[in-house]
GROMACS .gro file of C-alpha atoms in nm:
model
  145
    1UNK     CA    1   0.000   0.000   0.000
    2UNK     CA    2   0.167   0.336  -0.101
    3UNK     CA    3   0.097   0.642   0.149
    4UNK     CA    4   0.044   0.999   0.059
    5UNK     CA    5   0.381   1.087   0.111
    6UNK     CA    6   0.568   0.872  -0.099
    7UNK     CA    7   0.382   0.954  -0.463
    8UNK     CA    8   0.440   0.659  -0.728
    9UNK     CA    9   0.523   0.852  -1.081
   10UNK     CA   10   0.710   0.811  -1.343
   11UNK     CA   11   1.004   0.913  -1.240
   12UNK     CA   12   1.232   0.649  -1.305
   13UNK     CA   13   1.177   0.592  -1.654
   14UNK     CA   14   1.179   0.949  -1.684
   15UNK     CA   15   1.519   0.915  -1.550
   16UNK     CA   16   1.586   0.643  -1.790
   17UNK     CA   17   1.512   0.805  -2.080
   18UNK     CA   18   1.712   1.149  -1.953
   19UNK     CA   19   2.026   0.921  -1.931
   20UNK     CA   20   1.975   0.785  -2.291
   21UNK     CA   21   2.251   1.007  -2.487
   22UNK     CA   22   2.022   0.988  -2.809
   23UNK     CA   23   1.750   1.155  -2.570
   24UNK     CA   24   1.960   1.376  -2.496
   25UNK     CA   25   2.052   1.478  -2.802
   26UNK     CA   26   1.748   1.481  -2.916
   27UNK     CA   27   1.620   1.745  -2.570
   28UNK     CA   28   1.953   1.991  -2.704
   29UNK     CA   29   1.866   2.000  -3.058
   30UNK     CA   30   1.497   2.045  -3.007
   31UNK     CA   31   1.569   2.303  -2.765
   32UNK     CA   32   1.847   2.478  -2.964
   33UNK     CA   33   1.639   2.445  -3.297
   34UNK     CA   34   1.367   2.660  -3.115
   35UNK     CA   35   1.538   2.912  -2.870
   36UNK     CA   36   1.800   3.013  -3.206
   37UNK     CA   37   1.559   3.066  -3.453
   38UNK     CA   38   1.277   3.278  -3.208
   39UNK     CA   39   1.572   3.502  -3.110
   40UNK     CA   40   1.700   3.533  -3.469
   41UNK     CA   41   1.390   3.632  -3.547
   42UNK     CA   42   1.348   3.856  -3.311
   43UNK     CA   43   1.653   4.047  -3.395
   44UNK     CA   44   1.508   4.047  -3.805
   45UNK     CA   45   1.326   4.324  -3.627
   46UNK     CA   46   1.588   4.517  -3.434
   47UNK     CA   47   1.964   4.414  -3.661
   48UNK     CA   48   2.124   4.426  -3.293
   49UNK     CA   49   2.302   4.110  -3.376
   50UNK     CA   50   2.375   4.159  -3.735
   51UNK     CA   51   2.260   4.397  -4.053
   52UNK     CA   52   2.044   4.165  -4.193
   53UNK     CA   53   1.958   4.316  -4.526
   54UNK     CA   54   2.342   4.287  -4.596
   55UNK     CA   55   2.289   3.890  -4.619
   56UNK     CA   56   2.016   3.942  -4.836
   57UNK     CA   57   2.096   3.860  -5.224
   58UNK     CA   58   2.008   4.139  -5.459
   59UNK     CA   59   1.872   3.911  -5.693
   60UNK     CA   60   1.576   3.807  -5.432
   61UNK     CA   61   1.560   4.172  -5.314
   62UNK     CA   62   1.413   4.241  -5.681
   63UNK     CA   63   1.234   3.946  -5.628
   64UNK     CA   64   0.997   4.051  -5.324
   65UNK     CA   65   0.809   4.406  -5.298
   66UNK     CA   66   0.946   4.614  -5.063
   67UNK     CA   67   1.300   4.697  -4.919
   68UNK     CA   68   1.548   4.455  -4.786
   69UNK     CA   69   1.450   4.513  -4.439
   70UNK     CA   70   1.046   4.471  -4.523
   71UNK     CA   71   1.205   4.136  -4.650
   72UNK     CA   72   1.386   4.080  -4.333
   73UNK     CA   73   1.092   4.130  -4.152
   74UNK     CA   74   0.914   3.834  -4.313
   75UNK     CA   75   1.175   3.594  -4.273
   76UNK     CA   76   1.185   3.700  -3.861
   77UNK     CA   77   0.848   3.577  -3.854
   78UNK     CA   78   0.907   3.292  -4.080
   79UNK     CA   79   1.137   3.185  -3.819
   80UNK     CA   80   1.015   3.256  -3.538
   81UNK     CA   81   0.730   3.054  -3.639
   82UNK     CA   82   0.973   2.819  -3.713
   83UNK     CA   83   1.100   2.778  -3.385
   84UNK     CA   84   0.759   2.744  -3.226
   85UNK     CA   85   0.684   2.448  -3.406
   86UNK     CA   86   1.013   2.278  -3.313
   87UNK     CA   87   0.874   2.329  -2.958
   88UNK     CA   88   0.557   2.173  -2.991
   89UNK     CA   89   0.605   1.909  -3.320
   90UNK     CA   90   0.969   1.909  -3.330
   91UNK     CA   91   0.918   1.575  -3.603
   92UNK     CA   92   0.812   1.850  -3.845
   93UNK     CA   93   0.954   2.155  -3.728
   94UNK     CA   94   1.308   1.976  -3.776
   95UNK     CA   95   1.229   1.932  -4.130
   96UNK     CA   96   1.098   2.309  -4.189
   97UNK     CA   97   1.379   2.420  -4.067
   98UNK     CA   98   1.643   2.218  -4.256
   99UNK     CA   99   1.407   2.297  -4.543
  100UNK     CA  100   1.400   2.688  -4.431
  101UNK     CA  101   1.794   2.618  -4.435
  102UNK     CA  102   1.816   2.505  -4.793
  103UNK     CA  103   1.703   2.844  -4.885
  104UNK     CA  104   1.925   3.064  -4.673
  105UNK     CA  105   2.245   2.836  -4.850
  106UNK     CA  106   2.118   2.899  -5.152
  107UNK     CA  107   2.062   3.294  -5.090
  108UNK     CA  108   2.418   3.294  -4.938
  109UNK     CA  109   2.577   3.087  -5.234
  110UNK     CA  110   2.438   3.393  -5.467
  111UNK     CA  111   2.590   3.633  -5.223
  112UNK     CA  112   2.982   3.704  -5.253
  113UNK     CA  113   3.126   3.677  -4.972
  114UNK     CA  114   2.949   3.527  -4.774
  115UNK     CA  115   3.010   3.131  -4.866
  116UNK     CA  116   3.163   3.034  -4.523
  117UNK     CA  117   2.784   3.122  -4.334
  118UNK     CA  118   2.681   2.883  -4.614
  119UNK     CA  119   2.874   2.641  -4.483
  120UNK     CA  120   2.809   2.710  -4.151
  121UNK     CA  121   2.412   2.689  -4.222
  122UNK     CA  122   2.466   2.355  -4.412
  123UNK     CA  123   2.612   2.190  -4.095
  124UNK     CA  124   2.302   2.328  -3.917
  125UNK     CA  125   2.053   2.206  -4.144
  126UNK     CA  126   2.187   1.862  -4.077
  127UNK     CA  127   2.120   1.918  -3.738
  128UNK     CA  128   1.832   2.002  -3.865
  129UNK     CA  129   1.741   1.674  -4.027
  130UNK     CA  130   1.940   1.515  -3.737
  131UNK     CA  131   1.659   1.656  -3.459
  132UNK     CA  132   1.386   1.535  -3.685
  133UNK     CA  133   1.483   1.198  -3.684
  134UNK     CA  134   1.536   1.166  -3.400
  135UNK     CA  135   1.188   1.352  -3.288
  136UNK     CA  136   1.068   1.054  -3.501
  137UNK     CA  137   1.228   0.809  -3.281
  138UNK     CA  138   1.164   0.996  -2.950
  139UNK     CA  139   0.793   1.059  -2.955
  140UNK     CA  140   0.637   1.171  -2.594
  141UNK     CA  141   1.001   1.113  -2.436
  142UNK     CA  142   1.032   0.731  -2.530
  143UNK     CA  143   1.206   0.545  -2.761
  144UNK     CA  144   0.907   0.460  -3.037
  145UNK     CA  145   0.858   0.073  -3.139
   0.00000   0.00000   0.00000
């Protein structure tokens, strides 16, 4: 018979799972994949970090109405969006971000100069891919059968 005081939960295969490395690979990609892109985002808005209309290729600034900051502006919200749905479906959020990714390479690649963030974002949009995977494995904390 359990008393009041000593609560049966699931605590130890809570605890399990926590000391699985893949978990917790899985917990600091899923919570780096949505605190980075919010607070990029943010900053779209502010260019206290960086001058983002610099990163911007001309050839897509003739593309979208507006000037390169209005553009900025949607891609804050694009990812900021972005990083709330890592928090709450990180299975798909993983993959619209790597796929978010694909496009800021591909900007960059157009942009001289600026090939080494290129690289940079290609290793995170296999993290990317990597924390969607591994969502798919990890659903609701568990290894999935």
């Amino acid at each position: 018979m359990s008393s009041a005081t000593t609560p049966h939960t699931s605590a130890a295969p809570r605890r399990s799972a926590l000391a699985d490395p893949g978990y917790q690979a899985f917990v600091i990609l899923r919570a780096g994949f949505t605190v980075a892109p919010i607070l990029f985002g943010l900053d779209k808005f502010a260019n206290l970090l960086v001058d983002w209309p610099v990163y911007l290729a001309p050839w897509i600034d003739d593309l979208v109405p507006g000037s390169a900051q209005a553009a900025m502006y949607a891609v804050g919200v694009v990812e900021i969006v972005a990083g709330l749905v890592v928090a709450v479906a990180p299975r798909f959020g993983g993959w619209l971000v790597a796929g978010w990714l694909a496009g800021i390479i591909v900007n960059l690649l157009t942009v001289p100069g600026h090939y080494d963030i290129a690289l940079r974002d290609f290793g995170l949009l296999l993290a990317a891919v990597a924390l969607a995977r591994l969502a798919q494995r990890y659903r609701g904390g568990r290894p999935a059968r």
